[in-house]
CSV table of C-alpha atoms in Angstrom, one decimal:
chain,number,residue,atom,x,y,z
A,1,MET,CA,10.1,-25.3,15.7
A,2,HIS,CA,7.5,-25.9,13.0
A,3,VAL,CA,6.7,-23.7,10.4
A,4,LEU,CA,2.8,-22.4,9.8
A,5,PHE,CA,2.6,-20.2,7.7
A,6,SER,CA,6.1,-18.3,5.8
A,7,TYR,CA,5.6,-15.6,2.7
A,8,ASN,CA,9.2,-14.7,1.4
A,9,PHE,CA,11.2,-15.4,5.4
A,10,HIS,CA,13.7,-17.7,6.1
A,11,ALA,CA,13.5,-19.8,9.3
A,12,PRO,CA,17.0,-19.5,10.2
A,13,ASP,CA,17.0,-15.8,10.9
A,14,LEU,CA,15.0,-16.2,13.7
A,15,ALA,CA,16.8,-19.4,14.8
A,16,ASP,CA,17.6,-17.1,18.1
A,17,GLU,CA,13.9,-15.8,18.6
A,18,ASN,CA,16.3,-12.2,18.7
A,19,PHE,CA,12.9,-10.4,17.4
A,20,ALA,CA,14.9,-7.2,18.0
A,21,ALA,CA,18.0,-7.7,15.8
A,22,LEU,CA,15.3,-8.7,13.1
A,23,TYR,CA,13.7,-5.7,13.1
A,24,GLU,CA,16.4,-4.0,13.5
A,25,GLN,CA,19.4,-5.1,11.5
A,26,ARG,CA,18.7,-8.7,9.8
A,27,ARG,CA,14.7,-8.0,7.7
A,28,ARG,CA,14.6,-4.4,6.5
A,29,ASP,CA,12.6,-5.1,3.3
A,30,ALA,CA,9.4,-5.3,5.2
A,31,SER,CA,7.9,-7.8,2.7
A,32,PHE,CA,7.5,-10.6,5.0
A,33,ALA,CA,4.9,-13.2,7.3
A,34,PHE,CA,5.9,-16.0,9.5
A,35,ALA,CA,4.2,-17.7,12.5
A,36,TYR,CA,5.0,-20.7,14.3
A,37,GLU,CA,4.8,-22.9,17.0
A,38,LYS,CA,7.7,-24.2,19.2
A,39,ASP,CA,6.8,-24.8,22.7
A,40,GLY,CA,3.5,-25.4,23.0
A,41,ALA,CA,2.4,-21.9,22.1
A,42,VAL,CA,2.0,-20.1,18.7
A,43,TYR,CA,3.9,-17.2,17.4
A,44,ALA,CA,3.4,-14.7,13.8
A,45,LEU,CA,5.6,-11.9,12.7
A,46,ARG,CA,4.3,-9.4,10.1
A,47,ASP,CA,6.6,-6.7,8.2
A,48,HIS,CA,6.4,-3.6,9.6
A,49,LEU,CA,5.2,-1.6,7.4
A,50,GLY,CA,2.5,-4.7,7.3
A,51,ILE,CA,2.3,-5.0,3.5
A,52,VAL,CA,1.9,-8.3,3.7
A,53,PRO,CA,-1.2,-9.7,5.2
A,54,LEU,CA,-1.6,-12.4,8.1
A,55,TYR,CA,-5.1,-13.5,8.9
A,56,TYR,CA,-5.3,-16.2,10.5
A,57,ARG,CA,-8.4,-18.1,12.9
A,58,HIS,CA,-8.9,-20.8,15.3
A,59,THR,CA,-9.2,-24.0,14.6
A,60,PRO,CA,-10.5,-27.4,16.2
A,61,ASP,CA,-6.5,-28.8,13.8
A,62,GLY,CA,-5.0,-25.9,16.2
A,63,VAL,CA,-4.3,-22.4,14.4
A,64,ARG,CA,-4.2,-21.7,11.2
A,65,PHE,CA,-2.6,-18.6,9.0
A,66,ALA,CA,-2.9,-16.9,5.5
A,67,ALA,CA,-1.8,-14.0,3.1
A,68,SER,CA,-5.3,-14.2,1.9
A,69,LEU,CA,-8.0,-14.7,3.1
A,70,THR,CA,-10.5,-16.0,1.0
A,71,ASP,CA,-8.4,-19.2,2.3
A,72,LEU,CA,-9.7,-18.9,5.5
A,73,VAL,CA,-13.6,-17.9,5.0
A,74,THR,CA,-15.9,-21.0,5.8
A,75,ALA,CA,-19.6,-20.1,4.1
A,76,HIS,CA,-20.8,-20.1,8.2
A,77,ASP,CA,-18.8,-17.0,9.1
A,78,ARG,CA,-20.3,-13.7,9.7
A,79,LEU,CA,-19.0,-10.8,8.8
A,80,HIS,CA,-17.6,-8.0,11.5
A,81,PRO,CA,-19.7,-4.8,11.2
A,82,GLU,CA,-17.6,-2.9,12.9
A,83,GLY,CA,-15.3,-3.9,9.5
A,84,LEU,CA,-17.3,-3.2,6.9
A,85,VAL,CA,-16.6,1.1,7.4
A,86,PRO,CA,-13.5,0.9,6.9
A,87,TYR,CA,-13.5,-1.9,4.0
A,88,LEU,CA,-15.5,0.9,2.0
A,89,LYS,CA,-13.7,3.7,2.9
A,90,PHE,CA,-10.2,2.4,2.3
A,91,GLY,CA,-11.0,0.1,-1.1
A,92,THR,CA,-9.0,-3.3,2.2
A,93,ALA,CA,-9.7,-5.6,4.5
A,94,ARG,CA,-6.5,-5.6,6.3
A,95,LEU,CA,-7.1,-2.6,8.2
A,96,VAL,CA,-9.5,-4.3,10.3
A,97,PRO,CA,-10.9,-7.7,11.0
A,98,LEU,CA,-14.3,-7.9,8.2
A,99,VAL,CA,-14.9,-11.3,9.3
A,100,GLU,CA,-15.6,-12.0,12.7
A,101,ALA,CA,-14.2,-15.2,13.7
A,102,ILE,CA,-10.9,-14.4,11.7
A,103,HIS,CA,-7.7,-12.3,12.8
A,104,ILE,CA,-5.1,-9.9,11.9
A,105,VAL,CA,-1.9,-10.1,12.7
A,106,PRO,CA,-0.6,-6.2,13.0
A,107,PRO,CA,1.8,-4.2,11.1
A,108,GLY,CA,5.7,-4.9,13.0
A,109,THR,CA,3.8,-6.4,15.3
A,110,VAL,CA,5.0,-10.3,17.5
A,111,LEU,CA,2.4,-11.9,18.7
A,112,ARG,CA,2.4,-15.3,21.2
A,113,ILE,CA,-1.1,-16.6,20.8
A,114,ASP,CA,-2.5,-19.5,23.1
A,115,PRO,CA,-3.8,-22.4,20.3
A,116,VAL,CA,-6.3,-23.2,24.6
A,117,SER,CA,-7.7,-20.4,25.3
A,118,GLN,CA,-6.8,-18.1,22.1
A,119,GLN,CA,-5.1,-15.9,24.4
A,120,ARG,CA,-2.7,-12.9,22.0
A,121,SER,CA,0.2,-10.7,23.5
A,122,THR,CA,2.0,-9.0,21.7
A,123,VAL,CA,6.0,-9.7,22.2
A,124,TYR,CA,7.9,-7.5,20.1
A,125,ALA,CA,6.1,-4.7,18.6
A,126,TYR,CA,8.8,-1.8,16.1
A,127,ARG,CA,7.9,1.3,16.1
A,128,LEU,CA,9.6,3.1,12.6
A,129,ARG,CA,12.3,5.9,13.6
A,130,PRO,CA,13.0,8.7,11.4
A,131,GLN,CA,16.4,9.5,11.3
A,132,PRO,CA,18.1,12.5,12.5
A,133,VAL,CA,19.6,15.3,8.9
A,134,ALA,CA,20.8,18.2,9.5
A,135,ARG,CA,18.7,20.4,9.3
A,136,PHE,CA,20.7,23.1,6.6
A,137,ALA,CA,22.5,19.4,4.1
A,138,SER,CA,22.1,21.2,1.1
A,139,ARG,CA,19.2,19.6,-1.7
A,140,ALA,CA,22.7,17.8,-3.6
A,141,GLU,CA,23.9,16.2,0.5
A,142,LEU,CA,20.4,14.6,0.3
A,143,VAL,CA,19.8,14.0,-2.7
A,144,ALA,CA,22.9,11.8,-2.4
A,145,ARG,CA,21.6,10.2,0.6
A,146,PHE,CA,18.6,9.6,-0.5
A,147,GLU,CA,20.2,7.0,-4.0
A,148,GLU,CA,23.0,5.7,-1.2
A,149,HIS,CA,19.4,4.2,0.6
A,150,PHE,CA,17.8,4.3,-2.4
A,151,SER,CA,20.6,1.1,-4.2
A,152,GLN,CA,20.7,-0.4,-1.2
A,153,ALA,CA,17.1,-0.9,-1.4
A,154,ILE,CA,17.7,-2.4,-4.6
A,155,ARG,CA,20.2,-4.8,-3.7
A,156,ARG,CA,18.6,-5.9,-0.3
A,157,LEU,CA,15.1,-6.9,-2.6
A,158,VAL,CA,16.7,-9.1,-5.2
A,159,ARG,CA,16.6,-12.5,-5.2
A,160,HIS,CA,16.0,-13.5,-8.7
A,161,ASP,CA,17.2,-12.1,-12.9
A,162,PRO,CA,15.1,-11.6,-14.5
A,163,VAL,CA,11.8,-10.0,-12.9
A,164,GLY,CA,8.9,-8.0,-13.3
A,165,LEU,CA,8.1,-4.9,-13.0
A,166,TYR,CA,4.7,-2.7,-13.1
A,167,LEU,CA,5.9,0.2,-15.3
A,168,SER,CA,3.7,3.5,-15.1
A,169,GLY,CA,5.0,6.6,-17.3
A,170,GLY,CA,5.9,8.2,-14.5
A,171,ILE,CA,9.1,8.5,-12.4
A,172,ASP,CA,8.5,6.5,-9.6
A,173,SER,CA,9.1,2.4,-11.3
A,174,ALA,CA,10.8,3.6,-14.0
A,175,LEU,CA,13.8,4.5,-11.1
A,176,ILE,CA,13.4,1.2,-10.4
A,177,GLY,CA,14.4,-0.6,-13.6
A,178,ILE,CA,17.1,2.4,-14.3
A,179,TYR,CA,18.6,1.1,-10.8
A,180,LEU,CA,17.5,-2.7,-11.2
A,181,ARG,CA,19.7,-2.9,-14.4
A,182,ARG,CA,22.2,-1.5,-12.9
A,183,ALA,CA,22.3,-4.0,-10.9
A,184,GLY,CA,22.5,-6.5,-13.7
A,185,VAL,CA,19.3,-7.7,-13.8
A,186,GLU,CA,17.3,-7.8,-17.3
A,187,VAL,CA,14.1,-6.6,-16.5
A,188,ASN,CA,10.5,-7.3,-18.4
A,189,ALA,CA,7.8,-4.8,-18.1
A,190,TYR,CA,4.0,-4.9,-18.0
A,191,THR,CA,2.0,-1.4,-18.4
A,192,SER,CA,-1.8,-1.2,-17.7
A,193,ALA,CA,-3.0,2.1,-19.7
A,194,PRO,CA,-6.3,1.8,-17.1
A,195,TRP,CA,-8.0,4.5,-20.3
A,196,GLY,CA,-7.2,2.2,-22.7
A,197,LYS,CA,-5.8,2.3,-26.2
A,198,THR,CA,-5.9,5.8,-26.2
A,199,SER,CA,-4.1,6.5,-23.3
A,200,SER,CA,-1.9,8.9,-22.4
A,201,GLU,CA,0.2,6.5,-19.6
A,202,THR,CA,1.2,4.4,-22.7
A,203,PRO,CA,4.1,6.8,-25.1
A,204,HIS,CA,5.5,7.9,-21.8
A,205,ALA,CA,5.7,4.2,-20.3
A,206,GLU,CA,7.5,3.6,-23.5
A,207,ALA,CA,9.6,6.6,-23.2
A,208,ASN,CA,10.5,4.5,-19.7
A,209,ALA,CA,11.4,1.2,-21.3
A,210,ARG,CA,13.5,2.4,-23.8
A,211,ALA,CA,15.3,4.3,-20.9
A,212,ILE,CA,15.3,1.1,-18.8
A,213,GLN,CA,16.8,-1.2,-22.1
A,214,VAL,CA,13.7,-3.6,-20.2
A,215,ALA,CA,13.7,-6.8,-22.5
A,216,HIS,CA,10.5,-7.6,-22.8
A,217,HIS,CA,7.8,-4.3,-22.6
A,218,VAL,CA,3.6,-5.5,-22.4
A,219,VAL,CA,1.3,-2.7,-22.5
A,220,ASP,CA,-2.2,-4.0,-21.5
A,221,ALA,CA,-5.1,-1.6,-22.7
A,222,LEU,CA,-7.8,-1.9,-20.3
A,223,GLU,CA,-11.1,-1.5,-22.1
A,224,THR,CA,-14.5,-0.3,-20.9
A,225,ASP,CA,-16.3,-3.5,-22.3
A,226,ALA,CA,-13.2,-5.5,-20.0
A,227,TYR,CA,-15.3,-4.7,-16.9
A,228,PRO,CA,-18.4,-6.1,-15.9
A,229,SER,CA,-16.0,-9.7,-16.3
A,230,LEU,CA,-13.6,-8.6,-14.7
A,231,ILE,CA,-15.3,-6.8,-11.7
A,232,ASP,CA,-16.5,-11.0,-11.3
A,233,ASP,CA,-12.7,-12.5,-11.2
A,234,LEU,CA,-11.3,-9.5,-9.1
A,235,PRO,CA,-12.1,-11.5,-6.1
A,236,GLY,CA,-10.9,-14.8,-6.8
A,237,ILE,CA,-7.1,-13.4,-8.6
A,238,TYR,CA,-6.7,-10.7,-5.1
A,239,GLY,CA,-7.4,-14.0,-2.4
A,240,THR,CA,-10.0,-10.6,-0.2
A,241,PRO,CA,-12.7,-8.3,-1.6
A,242,HIS,CA,-9.6,-5.1,-2.9
A,243,GLY,CA,-12.1,-2.5,-2.9
A,244,THR,CA,-10.6,0.0,-5.3
A,245,PRO,CA,-11.1,0.6,-8.7
A,246,THR,CA,-7.5,0.3,-9.8
A,247,GLY,CA,-7.9,-3.6,-9.7
A,248,LEU,CA,-9.6,-4.1,-12.8
A,249,GLY,CA,-7.3,-2.9,-14.6
A,250,VAL,CA,-4.3,-4.4,-12.4
A,251,ALA,CA,-6.4,-7.6,-12.2
A,252,SER,CA,-6.9,-7.7,-16.1
A,253,LEU,CA,-3.0,-7.4,-16.6
A,254,TRP,CA,-2.5,-10.0,-14.3
A,255,GLN,CA,-5.1,-12.2,-16.6
A,256,ARG,CA,-3.1,-11.8,-20.1
A,257,SER,CA,0.4,-11.2,-19.5
A,258,SER,CA,2.6,-13.8,-18.4
A,259,LEU,CA,3.3,-11.1,-15.5
A,260,ALA,CA,2.5,-14.9,-13.1
A,261,ASP,CA,4.6,-17.0,-14.8
A,262,GLU,CA,7.9,-14.1,-12.9
A,263,LYS,CA,9.2,-15.5,-9.6
A,264,GLN,CA,9.2,-11.8,-8.5
A,265,VAL,CA,7.8,-8.6,-9.9
A,266,PHE,CA,8.7,-5.4,-8.8
A,267,PHE,CA,6.5,-2.3,-8.1
A,268,GLY,CA,6.8,1.6,-6.9
A,269,GLN,CA,4.2,2.2,-4.5
A,270,ASN,CA,4.7,4.8,-1.4
A,271,SER,CA,7.2,7.4,-2.7
A,272,ASP,CA,4.7,9.5,-2.6
A,273,THR,CA,3.4,8.6,0.6
A,274,ILE,CA,6.5,8.8,2.1
A,275,MET,CA,7.4,12.0,1.0
A,276,GLY,CA,4.1,13.3,2.0
A,277,CYS,CA,3.3,14.2,-1.3
A,278,MET,CA,0.3,13.1,-1.6
A,279,PRO,CA,-2.6,16.1,-1.8
A,280,ALA,CA,-4.8,14.2,1.2
A,281,GLN,CA,-2.1,14.9,3.6
A,282,TYR,CA,-0.5,18.0,2.3
A,283,LEU,CA,-4.2,19.6,2.3
A,284,ALA,CA,-4.5,18.9,5.9
A,285,TYR,CA,-1.4,20.1,6.6
A,286,PHE,CA,-2.4,23.1,5.6
A,287,THR,CA,-5.7,24.0,6.1
A,288,GLN,CA,-4.6,23.5,10.1
A,289,PHE,CA,-3.4,26.6,10.2
A,290,LEU,CA,-7.2,28.1,8.8
A,291,PRO,CA,-9.9,29.0,10.7
A,292,GLY,CA,-12.4,26.4,12.1
A,293,PRO,CA,-14.7,28.5,8.6
A,294,LEU,CA,-12.7,29.1,6.5
A,295,ARG,CA,-11.2,25.4,6.3
A,296,ARG,CA,-14.1,23.5,6.3
A,297,LYS,CA,-14.7,26.2,3.4
A,298,ALA,CA,-12.2,24.4,1.5
A,299,HIS,CA,-13.1,20.9,2.2
A,300,PRO,CA,-16.7,20.7,3.6
A,301,THR,CA,-15.8,17.7,5.8
A,302,LEU,CA,-13.4,19.3,7.6
A,303,ASN,CA,-14.7,19.7,11.5
A,304,ARG,CA,-12.7,17.9,12.9
A,305,ARG,CA,-10.7,18.5,15.9
A,306,THR,CA,-7.1,16.6,14.8
A,307,LEU,CA,-4.9,17.0,12.0
A,308,ILE,CA,-5.1,13.0,11.4
A,309,ALA,CA,-8.8,13.2,12.0
A,310,ASN,CA,-8.8,16.2,9.3
A,311,TYR,CA,-6.2,14.1,7.1
A,312,LEU,CA,-8.5,11.3,6.5
A,313,SER,CA,-11.2,12.8,6.1
A,314,PHE,CA,-10.1,14.1,3.2
A,315,ALA,CA,-8.1,11.6,1.8
A,316,ARG,CA,-11.3,8.6,1.5
A,317,ARG,CA,-14.0,10.5,4.0
A,318,PHE,CA,-13.4,8.1,7.1
A,319,ALA,CA,-14.9,10.2,10.6
A,320,GLY,CA,-13.9,7.3,12.6
A,321,ASP,CA,-11.6,6.1,15.8
A,322,THR,CA,-8.4,6.8,14.8
A,323,ALA,CA,-7.4,5.0,17.5
A,324,PRO,CA,-4.3,2.2,17.8
A,325,PHE,CA,-6.8,-0.5,16.7
A,326,TYR,CA,-5.7,1.6,13.2
A,327,LEU,CA,-2.4,3.2,13.9
A,328,PRO,CA,0.0,2.4,15.9
A,329,PRO,CA,1.0,4.9,18.4
A,330,PHE,CA,3.5,7.7,17.2
A,331,PRO,CA,7.1,7.7,17.6
A,332,ASP,CA,8.3,10.5,20.2
A,333,ARG,CA,8.5,14.1,19.4
A,334,THR,CA,6.7,12.8,15.6
A,335,SER,CA,6.4,16.1,13.6
A,336,ALA,CA,3.0,16.8,12.1
A,337,VAL,CA,4.7,16.2,9.3
A,338,GLN,CA,5.9,13.1,9.9
A,339,LYS,CA,2.5,12.1,11.8
A,340,LEU,CA,0.6,12.6,8.5
A,341,ILE,CA,3.1,9.9,6.5
A,342,LEU,CA,2.7,7.4,9.2
A,343,ALA,CA,-0.9,8.0,9.0
A,344,GLY,CA,-0.8,7.6,5.5
A,345,MET,CA,1.7,4.5,5.5
A,346,PHE,CA,-1.0,2.8,7.8
A,347,MET,CA,-3.9,3.4,7.0
A,348,ALA,CA,-4.9,5.9,4.0
A,349,HIS,CA,-3.2,5.3,0.8
A,350,THR,CA,0.1,2.4,1.5
A,351,PRO,CA,-2.6,-0.3,2.9
A,352,ALA,CA,-5.0,-0.8,-0.8
A,353,ASP,CA,-2.7,1.5,-2.9
A,354,GLY,CA,0.5,-2.2,-1.8
A,355,GLU,CA,-2.3,-3.6,-2.1
A,356,VAL,CA,-3.7,-3.2,-5.2
A,357,LEU,CA,0.2,-4.8,-7.4
A,358,SER,CA,0.8,-6.9,-4.2
A,359,GLN,CA,-1.7,-9.4,-3.4
A,360,PRO,CA,-2.2,-10.6,-6.8
A,361,ALA,CA,1.2,-11.9,-6.5
A,362,ILE,CA,1.6,-12.5,-3.4
A,363,ARG,CA,-1.6,-15.0,-3.5
A,364,ARG,CA,0.2,-16.9,-6.2
A,365,ASP,CA,3.5,-16.8,-4.0
A,366,ILE,CA,5.8,-15.3,-5.9
A,367,LEU,CA,7.7,-12.2,-4.5
A,368,ALA,CA,6.6,-8.7,-4.8
A,369,SER,CA,8.8,-6.2,-4.1
A,370,ASP,CA,9.4,-2.5,-3.2
A,371,PRO,CA,12.2,-0.6,-2.5
A,372,TYR,CA,9.9,2.5,-1.4
A,373,TYR,CA,9.0,0.0,1.9
A,374,ASP,CA,13.3,-0.3,2.5
A,375,VAL,CA,13.1,0.6,6.2
A,376,ASP,CA,15.7,2.3,6.0
A,377,LEU,CA,14.9,4.5,3.5
A,378,VAL,CA,11.3,5.3,4.8
A,379,GLU,CA,13.1,6.5,7.9
A,380,PHE,CA,15.4,8.6,6.0
A,381,CYS,CA,12.6,10.5,4.4
A,382,LEU,CA,10.4,10.8,8.1
A,383,GLY,CA,13.4,12.6,8.6
A,384,ILE,CA,13.9,15.1,6.1
A,385,PRO,CA,14.1,18.8,6.6
A,386,PHE,CA,10.7,20.6,5.8
A,387,ARG,CA,12.0,23.4,3.4
A,388,HIS,CA,13.4,20.0,1.1
A,389,ARG,CA,9.7,19.2,0.8
A,390,VAL,CA,7.6,22.5,0.4
A,391,ALA,CA,7.1,23.9,-2.8
A,392,PHE,CA,5.0,27.1,-4.4
A,393,THR,CA,2.5,26.1,-6.9
A,394,ARG,CA,-0.8,26.5,-8.5
A,395,GLU,CA,-1.6,22.5,-9.0
A,396,SER,CA,-2.8,22.9,-5.4
A,397,ARG,CA,-5.9,24.6,-3.9
A,398,ILE,CA,-5.0,26.2,-2.0
A,399,GLY,CA,-0.6,27.1,-3.9
A,400,LEU,CA,0.9,25.6,-1.5
A,401,ALA,CA,1.8,21.4,-1.4
A,402,PHE,CA,5.0,19.1,-0.2
A,403,GLU,CA,6.7,18.1,-3.3
A,404,LYS,CA,9.2,15.2,-3.4
A,405,HIS,CA,12.0,17.3,-4.5
A,406,LEU,CA,15.0,14.4,-3.8
A,407,LEU,CA,12.5,11.9,-6.5
A,408,GLN,CA,12.8,14.6,-8.9
A,409,GLN,CA,16.8,15.3,-8.9
A,410,LEU,CA,17.9,12.0,-8.9
A,411,ALA,CA,15.2,10.7,-11.6
A,412,LEU,CA,16.8,14.2,-14.4
A,413,ARG,CA,20.0,11.6,-14.1
A,414,TYR,CA,18.2,9.6,-16.3
A,415,LEU,CA,14.6,11.0,-17.4
A,416,PRO,CA,13.3,13.6,-19.4
A,417,GLU,CA,12.0,16.9,-17.8
A,418,HIS,CA,8.5,15.6,-19.3
A,419,ILE,CA,8.5,12.5,-17.2
A,420,VAL,CA,10.3,13.7,-13.9
A,421,PHE,CA,8.0,16.6,-13.1
A,422,ARG,CA,4.6,14.4,-15.4
A,423,LYS,CA,1.5,14.8,-12.2
A,424,LYS,CA,0.0,11.6,-12.9
A,425,ALA,CA,-2.3,9.6,-11.4
A,426,PHE,CA,-2.9,5.9,-11.9
A,427,VAL,CA,-6.8,5.9,-12.3
A,428,VAL,CA,-9.5,3.1,-14.2
A,429,SER,CA,-12.4,5.5,-14.2
A,430,PHE,CA,-16.4,5.0,-15.3
A,431,GLU,CA,-16.0,8.7,-16.5
A,432,ARG,CA,-15.4,7.3,-19.6
A,433,ASP,CA,-17.7,6.3,-21.6
A,434,GLU,CA,-21.8,6.1,-21.6
A,435,ARG,CA,-20.8,2.6,-21.2
A,436,SER,CA,-18.6,2.8,-18.1
A,437,ALA,CA,-21.6,5.5,-17.0
A,438,ALA,CA,-24.1,3.3,-16.9
A,439,ILE,CA,-21.4,0.7,-15.3
A,440,ALA,CA,-21.3,3.3,-12.6
A,441,ARG,CA,-24.9,3.4,-11.8
A,442,ALA,CA,-25.6,-0.1,-11.6
A,443,LEU,CA,-23.3,-0.1,-8.4
A,444,PRO,CA,-25.1,-0.8,-5.1
A,445,GLY,CA,-26.1,2.7,-2.9
A,446,THR,CA,-26.5,1.2,-0.6
A,447,LEU,CA,-24.9,-2.0,2.4
A,448,LEU,CA,-26.7,-3.9,4.4
A,449,ARG,CA,-28.8,0.0,5.2
A,450,LEU,CA,-25.3,1.7,5.4
A,451,PRO,CA,-25.3,4.9,2.5
A,452,LEU,CA,-21.8,4.2,0.6
A,453,GLU,CA,-20.9,7.8,-0.6
A,454,ASN,CA,-19.1,7.9,-3.6
A,455,THR,CA,-18.5,6.0,-6.4
A,456,ASN,CA,-15.2,4.5,-4.7
A,457,GLU,CA,-17.6,3.5,-2.3
A,458,ARG,CA,-20.3,1.7,-4.4
A,459,PHE,CA,-17.2,-0.4,-6.1
A,460,ALA,CA,-15.4,-1.5,-2.7
A,461,ALA,CA,-20.1,-3.0,-1.4
A,462,ARG,CA,-19.8,-3.9,-5.4
A,463,ILE,CA,-17.0,-6.3,-4.9
A,464,LEU,CA,-18.1,-7.3,-1.9
A,465,HIS,CA,-20.9,-8.5,-3.0
A,466,ARG,CA,-19.1,-11.0,-5.5
A,467,TRP,CA,-16.8,-11.7,-2.9
A,468,ALA,CA,-19.7,-13.2,-0.7
A,469,GLU,CA,-21.3,-14.7,-4.0
A,470,THR,CA,-17.8,-16.7,-4.0
A,471,THR,CA,-17.5,-18.0,-0.4
A,472,GLY,CA,-20.6,-18.9,0.4
A,473,ILE,CA,-21.0,-15.6,2.7
A,474,ASP,CA,-24.1,-14.7,3.2
A,475,LEU,CA,-24.0,-10.9,4.2
A,476,LYS,CA,-28.0,-10.4,5.7
A,477,SER,CA,-26.3,-12.8,7.9
A,478,THR,CA,-25.1,-10.4,9.5
């Protein structure tokens, strides 16, 4: 076995080339990528959820792999037209090839690639399997099971001491810090305050830091004046055209703190997605029962025929194909809620929302870790009964929502109610002041004759332009 690429992978785990055992038993952390050559063939594999990107291209010297798109691009490359719309809508280039000569290994998949013919075939593909959960299990029983899986996930992930932790003012990252400390690990916390020195995130994050008893806590106040330079620097920090405005806050944190000195960085993305709690998920679920006219009144773009198409329209105003090229096949007898969770993890939320936190670390070969990606925890959450998900709430435009009740109940053991039930989102706004509004007005309105519908798409286009400048790609040749 000749190793061609490795991120957070131990070659002995695959000495017997038993891919099923690798995915089903040996590695359940969903944060790795690996490629090797043996007997004239190349094998490439990526973790269950596709958290670590794995790009490749054919060259005269053989197949080259990288976790950063920039590392494989040449100035003679052309953008792939089919990759533009998914990139603009979802803010990431890891879903659909953005460059014609560069390919993507799908999540949870082992590919066999022939270096001569350049043909590829799937040797193994992992499919998530919801764990059976007793329909009448009590809330307390499910909280105990959730905690068991969460603690196991933390134990699996810890490789270094101390570790870094992206710490927000919410419960997802706070629980990671608390359970890291329970495991005896020292924690250095890093907080981005996206509204600057007046950000409401700061006091809540500081309260979380005290509850965790972190060793060090850095708060980076993102001010509007930093936006232009961060836009210019973002492609270099990410090693890819990451297209979400949230990236500005994260990029600032990497520039202005000692995050890059950590050997392992933890973060807490994906908990809302695996619980079905993202607003687009529960709105798509409940509006499916409305007549067509009422459904379109709830959201003007809801004229699609399928649940997932409506969901993607809610989430990203995406109206494109939802073939397996974007989304792995659903397991047998998948419920509507489970389909929404899977679509969130593989397409609508986790690819971009995970990339914004993990990719700067992956780019530097720093271990990026998130217990909410643990496959056993994910499969448990897929099986949570409906009655333990639903909630009546005034905060939903339809009065109904899905809530992460189990996580909240666990968090109440350690954190005050005002943090546990706080509704928050890490948003970098272009509406905070006149300076930010002027920056937003300067963002492009079209890209290669494609109209851009909102600020997020226009921001993604601006980052793509900057990335093209740094890599030498001529966008006009596409």
